[in-house]
XYZ file of C-alpha atoms in Angstrom:
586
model
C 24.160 1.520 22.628
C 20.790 0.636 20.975
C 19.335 3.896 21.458
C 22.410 5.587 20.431
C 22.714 3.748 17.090
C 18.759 4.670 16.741
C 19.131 8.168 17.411
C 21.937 8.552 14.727
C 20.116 6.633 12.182
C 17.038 8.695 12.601
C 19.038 11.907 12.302
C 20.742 10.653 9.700
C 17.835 10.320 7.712
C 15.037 13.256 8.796
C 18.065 16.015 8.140
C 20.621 14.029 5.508
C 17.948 12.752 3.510
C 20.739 10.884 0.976
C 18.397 8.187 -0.446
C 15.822 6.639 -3.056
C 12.268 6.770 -3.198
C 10.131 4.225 -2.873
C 9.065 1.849 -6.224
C 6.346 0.190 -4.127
C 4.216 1.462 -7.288
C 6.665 3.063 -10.027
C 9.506 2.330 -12.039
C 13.274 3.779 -12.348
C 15.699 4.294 -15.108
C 19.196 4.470 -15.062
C 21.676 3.940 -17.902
C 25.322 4.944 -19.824
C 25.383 7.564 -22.189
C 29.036 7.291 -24.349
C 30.789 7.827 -27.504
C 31.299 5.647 -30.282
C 35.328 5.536 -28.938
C 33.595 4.536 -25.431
C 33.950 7.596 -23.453
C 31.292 9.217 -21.583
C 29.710 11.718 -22.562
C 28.424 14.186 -19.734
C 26.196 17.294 -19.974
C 23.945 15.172 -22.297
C 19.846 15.632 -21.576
C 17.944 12.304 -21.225
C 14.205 12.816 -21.447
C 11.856 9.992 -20.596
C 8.204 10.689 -22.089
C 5.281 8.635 -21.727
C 3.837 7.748 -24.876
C 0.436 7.242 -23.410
C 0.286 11.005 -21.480
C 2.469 12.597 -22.975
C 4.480 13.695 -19.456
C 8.082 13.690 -18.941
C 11.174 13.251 -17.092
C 14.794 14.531 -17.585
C 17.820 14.468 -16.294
C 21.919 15.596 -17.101
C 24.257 12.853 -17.662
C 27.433 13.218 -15.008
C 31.098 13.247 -15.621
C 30.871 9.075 -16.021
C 28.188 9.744 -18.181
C 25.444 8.383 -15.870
C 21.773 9.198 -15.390
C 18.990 8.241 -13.450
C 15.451 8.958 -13.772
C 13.253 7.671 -10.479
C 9.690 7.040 -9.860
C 8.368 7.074 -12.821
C 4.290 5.635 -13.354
C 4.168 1.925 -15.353
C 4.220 2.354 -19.063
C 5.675 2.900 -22.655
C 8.561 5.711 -22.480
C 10.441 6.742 -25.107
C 13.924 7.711 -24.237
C 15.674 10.459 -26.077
C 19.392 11.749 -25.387
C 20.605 14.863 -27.269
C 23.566 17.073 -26.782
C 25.334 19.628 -28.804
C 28.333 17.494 -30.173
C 26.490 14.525 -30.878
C 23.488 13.684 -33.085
C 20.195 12.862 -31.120
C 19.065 9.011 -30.434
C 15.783 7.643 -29.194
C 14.819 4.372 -27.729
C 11.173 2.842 -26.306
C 10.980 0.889 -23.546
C 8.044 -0.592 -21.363
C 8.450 0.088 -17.748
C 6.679 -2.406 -15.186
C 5.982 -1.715 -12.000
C 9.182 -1.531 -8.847
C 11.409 -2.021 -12.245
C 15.299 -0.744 -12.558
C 15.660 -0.379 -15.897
C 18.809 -0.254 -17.865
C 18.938 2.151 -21.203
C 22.367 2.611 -22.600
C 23.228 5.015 -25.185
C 26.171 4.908 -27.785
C 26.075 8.588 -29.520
C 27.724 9.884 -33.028
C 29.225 12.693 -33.923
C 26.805 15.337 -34.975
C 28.976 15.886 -38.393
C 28.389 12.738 -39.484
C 24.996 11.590 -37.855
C 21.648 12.377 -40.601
C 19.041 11.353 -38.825
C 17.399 10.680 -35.397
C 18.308 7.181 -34.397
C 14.651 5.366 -32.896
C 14.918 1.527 -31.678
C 11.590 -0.354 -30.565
C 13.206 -2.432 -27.331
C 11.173 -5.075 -26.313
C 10.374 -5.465 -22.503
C 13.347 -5.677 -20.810
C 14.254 -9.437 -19.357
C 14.610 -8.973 -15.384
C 17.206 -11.023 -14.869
C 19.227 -8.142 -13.307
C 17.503 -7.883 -9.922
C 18.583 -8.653 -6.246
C 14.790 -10.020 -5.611
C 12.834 -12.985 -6.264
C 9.852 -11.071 -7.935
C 7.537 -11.845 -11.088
C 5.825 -8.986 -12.813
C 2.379 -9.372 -14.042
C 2.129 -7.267 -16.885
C -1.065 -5.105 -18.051
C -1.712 -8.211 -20.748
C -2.128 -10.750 -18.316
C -4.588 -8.225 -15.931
C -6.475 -7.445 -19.149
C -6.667 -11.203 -21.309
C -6.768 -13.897 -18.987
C -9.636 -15.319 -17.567
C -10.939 -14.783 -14.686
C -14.002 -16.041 -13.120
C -14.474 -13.599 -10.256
C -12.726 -10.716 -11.593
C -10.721 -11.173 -8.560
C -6.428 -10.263 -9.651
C -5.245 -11.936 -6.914
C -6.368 -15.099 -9.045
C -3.601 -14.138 -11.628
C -0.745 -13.683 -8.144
C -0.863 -17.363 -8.574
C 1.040 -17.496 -11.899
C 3.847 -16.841 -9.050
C 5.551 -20.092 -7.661
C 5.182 -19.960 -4.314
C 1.554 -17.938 -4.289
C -1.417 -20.264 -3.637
C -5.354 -19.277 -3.260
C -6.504 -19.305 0.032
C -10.482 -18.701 -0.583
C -10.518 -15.097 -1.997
C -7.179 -13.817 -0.764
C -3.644 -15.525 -1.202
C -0.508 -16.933 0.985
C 2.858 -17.562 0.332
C 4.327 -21.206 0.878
C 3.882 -22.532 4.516
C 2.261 -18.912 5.684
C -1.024 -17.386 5.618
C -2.209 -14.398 4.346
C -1.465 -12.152 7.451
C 2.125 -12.823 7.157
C 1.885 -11.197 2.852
C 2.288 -7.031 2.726
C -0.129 -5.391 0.644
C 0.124 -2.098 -1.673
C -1.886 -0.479 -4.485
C -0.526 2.859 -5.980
C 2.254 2.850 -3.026
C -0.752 2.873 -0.256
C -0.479 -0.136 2.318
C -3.490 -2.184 2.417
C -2.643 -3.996 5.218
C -5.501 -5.320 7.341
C -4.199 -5.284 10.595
C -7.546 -6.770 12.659
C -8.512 -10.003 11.342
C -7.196 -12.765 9.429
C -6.815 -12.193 5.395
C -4.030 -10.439 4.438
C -5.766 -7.910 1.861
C -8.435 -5.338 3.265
C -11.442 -6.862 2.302
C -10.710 -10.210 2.389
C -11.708 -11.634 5.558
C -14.871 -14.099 4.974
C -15.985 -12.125 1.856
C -16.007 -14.089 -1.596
C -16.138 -10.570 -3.546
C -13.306 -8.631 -5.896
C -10.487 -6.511 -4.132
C -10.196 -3.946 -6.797
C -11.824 -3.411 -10.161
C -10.115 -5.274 -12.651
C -10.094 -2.522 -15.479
C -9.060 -0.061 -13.447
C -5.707 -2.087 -12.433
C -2.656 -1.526 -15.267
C 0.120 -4.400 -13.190
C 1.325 -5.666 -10.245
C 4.466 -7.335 -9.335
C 4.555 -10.383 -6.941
C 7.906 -10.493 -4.477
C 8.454 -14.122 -2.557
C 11.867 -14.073 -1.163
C 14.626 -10.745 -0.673
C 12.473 -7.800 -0.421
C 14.301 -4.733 0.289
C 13.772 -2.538 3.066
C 11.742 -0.403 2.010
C 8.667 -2.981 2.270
C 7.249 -3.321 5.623
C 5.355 -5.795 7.999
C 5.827 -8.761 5.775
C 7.702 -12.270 6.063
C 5.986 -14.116 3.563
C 6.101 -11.860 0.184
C 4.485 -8.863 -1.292
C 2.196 -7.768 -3.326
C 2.471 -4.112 -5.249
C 0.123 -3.041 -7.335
C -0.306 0.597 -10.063
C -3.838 1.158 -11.071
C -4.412 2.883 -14.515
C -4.322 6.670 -15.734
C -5.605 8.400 -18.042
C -3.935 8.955 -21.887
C -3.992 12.193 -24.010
C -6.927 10.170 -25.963
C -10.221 9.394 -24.702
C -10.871 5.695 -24.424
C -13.269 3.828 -22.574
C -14.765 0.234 -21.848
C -18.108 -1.160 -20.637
C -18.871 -5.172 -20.093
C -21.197 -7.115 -19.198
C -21.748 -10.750 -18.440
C -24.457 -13.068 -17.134
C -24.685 -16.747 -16.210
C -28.091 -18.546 -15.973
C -28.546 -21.694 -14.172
C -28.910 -23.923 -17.544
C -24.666 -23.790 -17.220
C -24.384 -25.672 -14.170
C -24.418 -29.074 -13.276
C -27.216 -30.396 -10.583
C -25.753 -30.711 -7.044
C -25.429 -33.867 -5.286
C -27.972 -33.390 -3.321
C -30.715 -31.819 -5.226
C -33.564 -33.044 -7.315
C -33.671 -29.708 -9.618
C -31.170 -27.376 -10.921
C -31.828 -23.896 -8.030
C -32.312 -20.888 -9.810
C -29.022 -19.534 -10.282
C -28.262 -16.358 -11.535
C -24.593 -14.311 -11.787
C -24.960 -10.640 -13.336
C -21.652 -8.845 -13.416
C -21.106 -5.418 -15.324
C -18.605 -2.678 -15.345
C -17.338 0.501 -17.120
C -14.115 2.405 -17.417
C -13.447 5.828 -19.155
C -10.330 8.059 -18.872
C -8.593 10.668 -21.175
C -7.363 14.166 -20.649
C -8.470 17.086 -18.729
C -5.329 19.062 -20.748
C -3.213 17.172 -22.866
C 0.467 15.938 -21.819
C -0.568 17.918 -18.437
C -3.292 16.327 -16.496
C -5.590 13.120 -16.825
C -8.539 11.418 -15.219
C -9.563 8.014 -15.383
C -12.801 6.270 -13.366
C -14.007 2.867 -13.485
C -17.003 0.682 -11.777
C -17.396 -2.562 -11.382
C -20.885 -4.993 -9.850
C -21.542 -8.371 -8.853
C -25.122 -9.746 -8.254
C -25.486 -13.337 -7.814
C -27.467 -15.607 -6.763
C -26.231 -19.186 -5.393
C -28.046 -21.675 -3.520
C -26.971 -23.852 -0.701
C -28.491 -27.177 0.506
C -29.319 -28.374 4.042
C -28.403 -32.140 4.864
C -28.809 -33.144 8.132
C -26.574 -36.626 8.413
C -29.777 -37.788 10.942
C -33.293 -38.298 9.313
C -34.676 -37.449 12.849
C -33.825 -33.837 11.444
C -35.392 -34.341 7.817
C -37.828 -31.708 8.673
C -35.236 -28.764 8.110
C -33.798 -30.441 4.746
C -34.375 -27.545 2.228
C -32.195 -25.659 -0.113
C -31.984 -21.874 0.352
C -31.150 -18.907 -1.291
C -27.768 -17.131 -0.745
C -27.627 -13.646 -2.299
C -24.176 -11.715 -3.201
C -23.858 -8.102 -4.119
C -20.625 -6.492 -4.317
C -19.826 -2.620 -5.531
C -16.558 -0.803 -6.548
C -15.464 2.697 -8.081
C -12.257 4.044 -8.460
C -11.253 7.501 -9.241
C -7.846 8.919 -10.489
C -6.576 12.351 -11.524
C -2.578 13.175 -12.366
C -1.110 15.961 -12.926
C 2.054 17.546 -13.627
C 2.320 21.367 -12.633
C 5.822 21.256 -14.458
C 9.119 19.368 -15.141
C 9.817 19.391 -11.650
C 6.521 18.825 -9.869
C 4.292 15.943 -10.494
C 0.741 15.414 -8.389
C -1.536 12.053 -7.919
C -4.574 11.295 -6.054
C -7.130 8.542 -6.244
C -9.804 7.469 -4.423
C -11.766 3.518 -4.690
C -14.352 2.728 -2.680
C -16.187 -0.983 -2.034
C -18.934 -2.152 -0.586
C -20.188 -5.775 -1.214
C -22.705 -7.887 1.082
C -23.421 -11.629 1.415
C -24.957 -14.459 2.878
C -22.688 -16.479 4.960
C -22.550 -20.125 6.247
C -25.487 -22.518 6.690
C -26.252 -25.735 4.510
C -24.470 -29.252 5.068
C -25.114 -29.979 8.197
C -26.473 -26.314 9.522
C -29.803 -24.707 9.453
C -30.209 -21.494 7.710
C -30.518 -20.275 11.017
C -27.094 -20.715 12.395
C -25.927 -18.284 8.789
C -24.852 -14.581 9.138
C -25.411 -11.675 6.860
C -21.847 -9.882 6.393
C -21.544 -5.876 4.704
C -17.809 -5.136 4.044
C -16.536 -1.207 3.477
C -13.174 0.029 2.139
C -12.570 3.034 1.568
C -9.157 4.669 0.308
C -7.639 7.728 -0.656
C -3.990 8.685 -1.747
C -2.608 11.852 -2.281
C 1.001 11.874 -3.918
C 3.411 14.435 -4.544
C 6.580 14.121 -6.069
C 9.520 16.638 -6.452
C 12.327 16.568 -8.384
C 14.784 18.790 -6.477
C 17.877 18.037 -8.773
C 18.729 15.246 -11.628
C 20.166 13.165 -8.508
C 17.836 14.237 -6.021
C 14.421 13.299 -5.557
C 11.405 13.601 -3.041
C 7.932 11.904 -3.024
C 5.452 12.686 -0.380
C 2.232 10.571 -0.197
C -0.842 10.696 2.365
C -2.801 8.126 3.047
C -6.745 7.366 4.526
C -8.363 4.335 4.452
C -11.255 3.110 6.289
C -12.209 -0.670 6.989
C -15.351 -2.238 8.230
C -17.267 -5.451 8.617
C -20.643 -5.860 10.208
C -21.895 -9.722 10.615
C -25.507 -9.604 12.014
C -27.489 -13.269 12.240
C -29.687 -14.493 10.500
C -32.083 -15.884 13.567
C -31.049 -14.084 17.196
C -31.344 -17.096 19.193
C -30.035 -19.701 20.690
C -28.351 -22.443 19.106
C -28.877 -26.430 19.382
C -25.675 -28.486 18.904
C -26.153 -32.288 17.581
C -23.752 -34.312 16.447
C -25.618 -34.686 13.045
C -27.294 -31.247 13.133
C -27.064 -27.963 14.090
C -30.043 -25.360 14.377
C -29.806 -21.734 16.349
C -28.224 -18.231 15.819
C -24.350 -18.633 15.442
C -22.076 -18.084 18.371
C -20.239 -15.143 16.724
C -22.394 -12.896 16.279
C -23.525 -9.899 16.009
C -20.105 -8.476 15.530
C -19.080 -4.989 14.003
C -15.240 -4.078 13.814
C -13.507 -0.774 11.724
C -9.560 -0.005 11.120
C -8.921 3.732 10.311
C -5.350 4.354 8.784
C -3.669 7.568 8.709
C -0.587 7.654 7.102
C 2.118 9.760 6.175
C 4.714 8.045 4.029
C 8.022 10.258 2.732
C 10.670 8.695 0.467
C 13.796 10.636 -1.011
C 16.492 9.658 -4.051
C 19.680 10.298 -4.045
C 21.773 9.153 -6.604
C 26.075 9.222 -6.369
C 28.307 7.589 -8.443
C 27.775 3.619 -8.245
C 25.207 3.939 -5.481
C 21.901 4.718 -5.317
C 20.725 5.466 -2.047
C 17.467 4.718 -0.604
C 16.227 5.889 2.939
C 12.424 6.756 3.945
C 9.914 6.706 7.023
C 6.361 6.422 7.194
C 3.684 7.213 10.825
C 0.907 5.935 10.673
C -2.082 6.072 13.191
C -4.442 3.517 13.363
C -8.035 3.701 15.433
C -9.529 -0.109 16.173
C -13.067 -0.564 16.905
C -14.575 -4.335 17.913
C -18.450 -4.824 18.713
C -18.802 -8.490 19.464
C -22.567 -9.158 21.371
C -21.142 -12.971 21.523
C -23.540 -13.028 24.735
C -27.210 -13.355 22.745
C -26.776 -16.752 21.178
C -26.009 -19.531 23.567
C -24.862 -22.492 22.747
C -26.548 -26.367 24.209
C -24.437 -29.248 23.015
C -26.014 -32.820 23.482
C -24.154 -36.015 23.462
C -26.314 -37.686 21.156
C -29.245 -36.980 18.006
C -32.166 -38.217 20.201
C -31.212 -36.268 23.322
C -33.812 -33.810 24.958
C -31.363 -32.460 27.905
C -28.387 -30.637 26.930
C -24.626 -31.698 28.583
C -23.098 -28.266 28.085
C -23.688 -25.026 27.685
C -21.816 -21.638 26.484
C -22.589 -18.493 26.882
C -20.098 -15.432 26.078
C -19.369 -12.902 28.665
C -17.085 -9.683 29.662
C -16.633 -6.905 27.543
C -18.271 -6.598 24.272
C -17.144 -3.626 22.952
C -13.219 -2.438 22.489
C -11.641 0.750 21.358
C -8.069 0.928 20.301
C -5.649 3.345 19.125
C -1.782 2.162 17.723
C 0.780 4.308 16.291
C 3.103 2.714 13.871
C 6.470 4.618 12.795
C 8.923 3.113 10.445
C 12.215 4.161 8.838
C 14.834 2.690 6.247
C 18.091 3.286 4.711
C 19.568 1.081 1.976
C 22.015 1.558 -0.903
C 21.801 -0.311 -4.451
C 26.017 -0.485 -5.310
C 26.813 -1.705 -8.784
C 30.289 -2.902 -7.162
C 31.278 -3.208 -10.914
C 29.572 -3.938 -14.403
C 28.911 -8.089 -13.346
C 28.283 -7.520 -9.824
C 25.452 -5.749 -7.956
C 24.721 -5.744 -4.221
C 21.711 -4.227 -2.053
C 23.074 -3.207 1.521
C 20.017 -2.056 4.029
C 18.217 -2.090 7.195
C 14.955 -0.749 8.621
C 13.561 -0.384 11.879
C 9.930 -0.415 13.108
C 8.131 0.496 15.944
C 4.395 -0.523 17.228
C 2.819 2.015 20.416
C 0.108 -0.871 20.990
C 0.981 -3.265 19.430
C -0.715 -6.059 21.568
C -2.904 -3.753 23.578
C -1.017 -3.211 26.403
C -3.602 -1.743 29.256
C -4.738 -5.493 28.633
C -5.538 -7.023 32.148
C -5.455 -10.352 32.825
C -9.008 -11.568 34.464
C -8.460 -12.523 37.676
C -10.129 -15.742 37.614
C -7.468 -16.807 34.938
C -4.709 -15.607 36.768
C -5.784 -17.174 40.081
C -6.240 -20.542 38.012
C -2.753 -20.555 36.440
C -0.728 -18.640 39.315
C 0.342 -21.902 40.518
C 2.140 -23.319 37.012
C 3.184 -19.940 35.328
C 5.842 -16.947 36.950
C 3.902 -13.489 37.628
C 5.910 -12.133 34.043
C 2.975 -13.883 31.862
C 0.021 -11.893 33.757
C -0.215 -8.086 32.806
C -1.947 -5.640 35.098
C -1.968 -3.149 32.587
C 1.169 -1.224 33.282
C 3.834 -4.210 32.422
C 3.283 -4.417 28.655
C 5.769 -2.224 26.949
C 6.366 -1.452 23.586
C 9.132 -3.272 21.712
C 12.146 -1.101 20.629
C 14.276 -3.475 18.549
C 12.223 -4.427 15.474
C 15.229 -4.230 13.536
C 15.427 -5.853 10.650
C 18.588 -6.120 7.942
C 18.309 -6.488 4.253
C 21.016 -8.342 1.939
C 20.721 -9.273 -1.450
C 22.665 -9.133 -4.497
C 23.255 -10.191 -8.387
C 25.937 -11.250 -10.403
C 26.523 -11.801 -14.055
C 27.856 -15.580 -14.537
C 28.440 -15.424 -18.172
C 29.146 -11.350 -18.912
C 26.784 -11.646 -21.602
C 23.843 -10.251 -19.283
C 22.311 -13.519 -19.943
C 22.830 -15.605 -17.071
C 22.408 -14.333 -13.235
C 23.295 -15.546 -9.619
C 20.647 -13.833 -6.857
């Protein structure tokens, strides 16, 4: 029954493609156009333009006198409405990222209407959502403070969001357990711990801060169309370019004379923090098609101090030097071939290297030098097949890699009150290639708006881990020459991986009536390899635990099977306590 309830969902969506697209990184408008007696008015032409490029969207007002305008970029629109018996009206609006705005028009009779009608809206309150989400808006990205340039700082204006080194987590769960997107492309690091791309270990900046416009922050009721998360989201839009040239350069630098001298060190290490950046964007042709590009580097010098907690090991006490040099471009053009037809591709790229661990109570020898690559590019097309019918296309590549290399390849001596030697873990050197195809479609009918999408995406692992070429001696005590233990690492050091991930969703947004909203979905998901299932148990392990576990918990490589029933419902909804759109249950 299962696979007959999957089969008639996936046809139901691949050939009666009845739904939204995605907001992961856009906005939506819908709204009422009436009559000053309070009757719709149908046939009437809603344009939204962007103030900033100049590029539009329209749609026809139905017999209820409804209209929706989907998946729109972030940013100031002014709405117009204008039909033959009625005298033309105007209103601006600032649309943040995965918004659903609400416009409403109240039209005059041509005869007696002089002149156009324009009203400056502020931002619209989002009280009138079926999500627990905060938007970050462009002023908060742009004007607050940040020390590292890093916006994941400003995710924890969010309750809920807390810093977790240079990445974030939601409540009790790590970072793994957060989805990622930028520009409606996952960033999903599927290998290693950290949540974000990027993240893992390194102390440098996810994504030039200039070249971000918002994001929007989602802890609790997420609707289906998000994927592989359980504790919140993060969705990002990065910036375009305007019909107007405008650019910005910075630059900042921090000498040691502005910190304080550490604990344990006689004189103030040379610090040094260099950070500079530029942006520029503007048109290519005016209310047609933009560019903007932006870089950002880090150079920085910090220091770290060796304490041994034995003066038998005074002889290594020394403070060393521990470099940081992080890089990152970004790239996007837009353009709109005509009413109907609207294209989007960007490209960032980051590269940043470091010196990691040592000091305390470890030699500079047991630290690792760590390079970290992303690489992404998006291609998005979007097609506006009717006023109530809409289809966005994007593809998706993004390459991932970390290299750790030591610092000393040798092996290591364990103390209690000191540690000297190459680290265990390394030389290691893992990549994540994404391909992804993601397809979203709109459909709006009456009360409902639809929503139903599906996304494949192959994924190619690659782990190098040489964990054999720096042993590990433990001794029991400081003054010990003999060690009681020691570790080396064995089997396979090098693992190749392929996984195919296909998703799908349907889900319907129903204004049940003007106080009450609900958001009916589901989605489904499906891993090929999930957790690497030619996996073999070692024999050695299997003939050590035979005896306490049942033959079920030992694979031979043929007994792993992919899991079929990732399914996974979505409910929320909204309701007006008061009427006055003031007050709201979620």
């Amino acid at each position: 029954m299962n696979f007959r309830f999957l089969t008639i969902l996936l046809v139901e969506v691949l050939i009666f493609p009845f739904a939204l697209l995605s907001q992961v990184s856009t906005a939506s408008l819908e709204g009422k156009v009436m009559g000053e007696d309070g009757t719709p008015v149908p046939g009437a032409e809603v344009v939204a333009k962007n103030l900033e490029t100049g590029l539009s969207w329209r749609n026809i007002t139905s017999e209820d006198g409804i209209y929706y305008i989907f998946s729109v970029p972030p940013g100031r629109y002014e709405i117009s409405v204008s039909h033959e018996a009625f005298g033309p009206q105007a209103k601006t609006i600032e649309l943040l990222v995965g918004q659903k705005a609400v416009v409403n028009f109240t039209l005059k009779i041509k005869e007696i209407q002089e002149e156009i009608v324009v009203t400056a809206e502020a931002p619209t309150a989002e009280l009138k959502k079926s999500e627990l989400s905060i938007p970050i808006r462009t002023e908060q990205v742009t004007y607050l403070p940040l020390n590292t340039r890093n916006f994941l700082e400003i995710a924890t204006l969010a309750p809920g969001i807390k810093p977790m080194g240079s990445t974030i987590a939601s409540g009790a769960t790590m970072p793994t357990n957060m989805g990622f997107y930028i520009d409606g492309a996952e960033f999903k690091n599927e290998i290693v711990e950290g949540g974000l791309v990027g993240q893992f270990v390194s102390t440098g900046n996810a994504f030039p801060q200039d070249a971000l416009r918002e994001f929007r922050v989602i802890t609790q009721l997420y609707k289906a169309e998000y994927a592989k998360a359980t504790g919140g989201v993060i969705t990002a839009a990065s910036k375009t370019g305007t019909n107007e040239f405008h650019g910005t350069a910075f630059i900042t630098y921090r000498h040691k004379d502005l910190n304080a001298l550490g604990y344990f060190e006689k004189e103030k290490p040379d610090y040094k923090r260099l950070q500079t950046g530029i942006s520029f964007g503007g048109p290519v042709i005016k209310d047609k098609f933009h560019f903007f590009i932006s870089y950002e580097g880090t150079s920085s010098k910090t220091f770290s101090t060796i304490v041994p907690g034995n003066p038998i090991f005074s002889q290594y006490s020394r403070t060393f030097e521990r470099p940081f040099d992080g890089y990152l471009g970004f790239l996007r053009l837009t353009y709109q071939h005509s009413p109907n037809h609207y294209f989007d591709f960007s490209f960032s790229g980051r590269y940043d290297t470091q010196l990691i661990g040592g000091g305390g109570i470890y030699d500079y020898s047991f630290a690792r030098y760590f390079d970290n690559y992303v690489y992404t590019g998006i291609l998005r097309h979007q097609y506006i097949i009717s006023p109530s019918l809409v289809n966005e296309l994007r593809i998706n590549y993004q390459r991932y890699n970390w290299i750790i290399d030591p610092v000393e390849l040798t092996y290591a001596k364990r103390y209690p009150s000191f540690i000297v030697g190459g680290h265990s873990h390394s030389p290691q050197d893992w990549y994540q290639d994404r391909y992804a195809i993601y397809d979203d479609v709109t459909y709006a009918y009456g009360s409902h708006v639809f929503k139903a999408g599906f996304f494949i995406s192959r994924l190619f692992y690659q782990a190098e881990q040489k964990l054999y070429l720096n042993p590990q001696f433990y001794f029991r005590k400081d003054t010990d020459t003999v060690p009681y233990l020691g570790i080396i690492g064995d089997g396979t050091p090098f693992l190749k991986s392929n996984n195919t991930q296909f998703g799908v969703y349907i889900q319907d947004d129903w204004t049940v009536n003007p106080r009450l909203i609900l958001n009916l979905g589901i989605r489904w998901d499906y891993e090929s390899n999930m957790i690497n299932n030619k996996f073999v148990t070692p024999e050695e392990i299997k003939r050590d635990l035979q005896p306490f576990f049942e033959s079920k918990y030992f694979s031979d490589g043929t007994n792993r099977k992919p899991y079929l029933y990732s399914f996974a419902p979505r409910f929320g909804f909204t309701y007006d306590l008061t009427k006055k759109d003031t007050t709201f249950l979620t």
